[in-house]
mmCIF file of C-alpha atoms in Angstrom:
data_model
loop_
_atom_site.group_PDB
_atom_site.id
_atom_site.type_symbol
_atom_site.label_atom_id
_atom_site.label_comp_id
_atom_site.label_asym_id
_atom_site.label_seq_id
_atom_site.Cartn_x
_atom_site.Cartn_y
_atom_site.Cartn_z
ATOM 1 C CA MET J 1 -13.513 18.459 38.867
ATOM 2 C CA ALA J 2 -14.044 14.959 39.303
ATOM 3 C CA LEU J 3 -17.189 14.021 41.460
ATOM 4 C CA THR J 4 -15.003 12.079 44.018
ATOM 5 C CA ASN J 5 -13.270 15.207 44.822
ATOM 6 C CA GLN J 6 -16.363 16.750 45.832
ATOM 7 C CA PRO J 7 -16.975 16.870 49.612
ATOM 8 C CA TYR J 8 -20.643 16.306 49.103
ATOM 9 C CA LEU J 9 -22.961 13.705 47.354
ATOM 10 C CA PRO J 10 -25.189 14.984 44.714
ATOM 11 C CA LEU J 11 -28.407 13.824 45.658
ATOM 12 C CA TYR J 12 -31.264 14.924 43.182
ATOM 13 C CA VAL J 13 -34.377 14.880 45.736
ATOM 14 C CA ASP J 14 -37.110 14.495 42.796
ATOM 15 C CA ASP J 15 -35.014 11.640 41.312
ATOM 16 C CA TRP J 16 -34.755 9.787 44.678
ATOM 17 C CA MET J 17 -38.474 10.614 45.641
ATOM 18 C CA ASN J 18 -39.906 9.409 42.010
ATOM 19 C CA ASN J 19 -37.527 6.517 41.452
ATOM 20 C CA SER J 20 -40.009 3.636 40.790
ATOM 21 C CA LYS J 21 -37.426 0.771 41.414
ATOM 22 C CA LEU J 22 -36.453 2.523 44.635
ATOM 23 C CA LYS J 23 -40.094 3.072 45.779
ATOM 24 C CA MET J 24 -40.410 -0.977 45.238
ATOM 25 C CA CYS J 25 -37.997 -1.452 48.231
ATOM 26 C CA THR J 26 -38.344 -1.366 52.107
ATOM 27 C CA PRO J 27 -37.153 1.469 54.344
ATOM 28 C CA ALA J 28 -34.189 -0.645 55.038
ATOM 29 C CA ALA J 29 -33.065 -0.873 51.586
ATOM 30 C CA HIS J 30 -33.644 3.003 51.422
ATOM 31 C CA GLY J 31 -31.050 3.348 54.308
ATOM 32 C CA VAL J 32 -28.538 0.811 52.960
ATOM 33 C CA MET J 33 -28.757 2.525 49.605
ATOM 34 C CA ILE J 34 -27.614 5.953 50.926
ATOM 35 C CA SER J 35 -24.814 4.421 52.849
ATOM 36 C CA ILE J 36 -23.904 2.507 49.468
ATOM 37 C CA MET J 37 -24.218 5.809 47.570
ATOM 38 C CA CYS J 38 -21.642 7.376 50.197
ATOM 39 C CA ILE J 39 -19.102 4.514 49.450
ATOM 40 C CA LEU J 40 -19.451 4.582 45.655
ATOM 41 C CA HIS J 41 -18.849 8.309 45.938
ATOM 42 C CA LYS J 42 -15.395 7.593 47.248
ATOM 43 C CA GLU J 43 -14.473 4.921 44.923
ATOM 44 C CA VAL J 44 -11.683 5.127 42.377
ATOM 45 C CA THR J 45 -14.377 4.298 39.692
ATOM 46 C CA TYR J 46 -17.156 6.660 40.733
ATOM 47 C CA GLY J 47 -20.395 4.697 41.230
ATOM 48 C CA LYS J 48 -18.358 1.142 41.050
ATOM 49 C CA LEU J 49 -17.386 -0.732 43.898
ATOM 50 C CA LEU J 50 -14.912 -3.539 43.234
ATOM 51 C CA LEU J 51 -15.413 -6.755 45.165
ATOM 52 C CA LYS J 52 -11.977 -7.368 47.151
ATOM 53 C CA GLN J 53 -10.534 -10.851 46.992
ATOM 54 C CA LYS J 54 -11.042 -11.525 50.698
ATOM 55 C CA PHE J 55 -14.583 -11.190 50.481
ATOM 56 C CA LYS J 56 -14.998 -13.780 47.634
ATOM 57 C CA GLN J 57 -15.997 -16.451 50.037
ATOM 58 C CA ASN J 58 -19.371 -17.527 48.625
ATOM 59 C CA ASP J 59 -20.584 -18.570 45.201
ATOM 60 C CA LYS J 60 -23.153 -15.921 45.455
ATOM 61 C CA GLN J 61 -21.889 -12.595 44.696
ATOM 62 C CA ILE J 62 -24.526 -10.886 46.395
ATOM 63 C CA LYS J 63 -23.496 -12.344 49.807
ATOM 64 C CA ASN J 64 -19.748 -11.389 49.011
ATOM 65 C CA PHE J 65 -20.971 -7.780 48.546
ATOM 66 C CA ALA J 66 -23.034 -7.824 51.721
ATOM 67 C CA SER J 67 -19.920 -8.948 53.593
ATOM 68 C CA GLN J 68 -17.627 -6.314 52.095
ATOM 69 C CA LEU J 69 -20.489 -3.469 52.683
ATOM 70 C CA ALA J 70 -20.712 -4.859 56.429
ATOM 71 C CA LYS J 71 -17.085 -3.828 56.701
ATOM 72 C CA LEU J 72 -17.448 -0.554 55.236
ATOM 73 C CA THR J 73 -20.602 0.563 56.907
ATOM 74 C CA ALA J 74 -22.286 0.728 60.357
ATOM 75 C CA PHE J 75 -24.247 -2.121 59.423
ATOM 76 C CA GLU J 76 -24.018 -5.853 60.287
ATOM 77 C CA PHE J 77 -24.123 -8.495 57.536
ATOM 78 C CA ALA J 78 -27.610 -9.628 58.532
ATOM 79 C CA GLU J 79 -28.881 -5.884 58.326
ATOM 80 C CA ILE J 80 -27.409 -5.444 54.889
ATOM 81 C CA GLU J 81 -28.073 -8.850 53.072
ATOM 82 C CA ASN J 82 -31.567 -8.421 52.541
ATOM 83 C CA PRO J 83 -31.934 -4.880 51.535
ATOM 84 C CA LEU J 84 -28.910 -5.448 48.896
ATOM 85 C CA VAL J 85 -30.910 -8.228 47.509
ATOM 86 C CA GLU J 86 -34.035 -6.031 47.204
ATOM 87 C CA LEU J 87 -32.039 -3.261 45.744
ATOM 88 C CA VAL J 88 -30.290 -5.661 43.185
ATOM 89 C CA SER J 89 -33.678 -7.373 42.459
ATOM 90 C CA GLU J 90 -35.522 -4.005 41.540
ATOM 91 C CA GLY J 91 -32.755 -2.837 39.364
ATOM 92 C CA VAL J 92 -31.691 -0.100 41.629
ATOM 93 C CA LEU J 93 -28.141 -1.494 41.734
ATOM 94 C CA ILE J 94 -26.388 -4.001 39.213
ATOM 95 C CA ILE J 95 -23.863 -6.650 39.894
ATOM 96 C CA ASP J 96 -21.406 -7.070 36.918
ATOM 97 C CA GLU J 97 -18.939 -9.787 37.745
ATOM 98 C CA ASP J 98 -16.873 -8.193 40.499
ATOM 99 C CA TYR J 99 -18.481 -4.750 40.610
ATOM 100 C CA LEU J 100 -21.654 -3.421 42.294
ATOM 101 C CA ILE J 101 -22.581 -0.563 40.220
ATOM 102 C CA CYS J 102 -25.270 2.241 40.409
ATOM 103 C CA LYS J 103 -26.020 3.104 36.670
ATOM 104 C CA ARG J 104 -27.063 6.772 37.775
ATOM 105 C CA MET J 105 -23.766 7.726 39.696
ATOM 106 C CA VAL J 106 -21.658 6.293 36.765
ATOM 107 C CA ARG J 107 -23.877 8.322 34.182
ATOM 108 C CA ASP J 108 -23.428 11.448 36.445
ATOM 109 C CA ALA J 109 -19.739 10.915 36.426
ATOM 110 C CA GLU J 110 -19.601 10.579 32.676
ATOM 111 C CA ILE J 111 -21.570 13.824 32.278
ATOM 112 C CA SER J 112 -19.194 15.592 34.624
ATOM 113 C CA GLU J 113 -16.109 14.393 32.960
ATOM 114 C CA LYS J 114 -17.561 15.634 29.475
ATOM 115 C CA ARG J 115 -18.550 18.883 30.910
ATOM 116 C CA SER J 116 -15.088 19.464 32.516
ATOM 117 C CA ASN J 117 -13.306 18.395 29.393
ATOM 118 C CA ALA J 118 -15.442 20.840 27.521
ATOM 119 C CA GLY J 119 -14.901 23.648 29.883
ATOM 120 C CA PHE J 120 -11.125 22.842 29.566
ATOM 121 C CA LYS J 121 -11.122 23.043 25.919
ATOM 122 C CA GLY J 122 -13.349 26.215 25.788
ATOM 123 C CA GLY J 123 -10.747 27.974 28.232
ATOM 124 C CA ALA J 124 -7.891 27.135 26.349
ATOM 125 C CA SER J 125 -8.823 28.803 23.232
#
């Protein structure tokens, strides 16, 4: 089963608590990160948020993503912008062109897909 079909978000507590990059961020960034993870969990490409055209209003992608995330969360733009800057500058999240990416979530999706395919092949023999 694809991770996006799961009704829960896989959160590895030890990984969260021991993430040295995340530890460098403020409590506000931690709260914003949990909301972003929930959004990334429901995306078509697990762990990647595509920046919608209507939010491409600024030459700085981070501001554009902050605008989009403000619409998708309970936060205001001003509450999201600085924590998002922290998360990107510390390497917790990556901006790659029009995508906001959580590498851990992308890697988890790839592993899940490989295991699913292996299980399918094993059950078919």
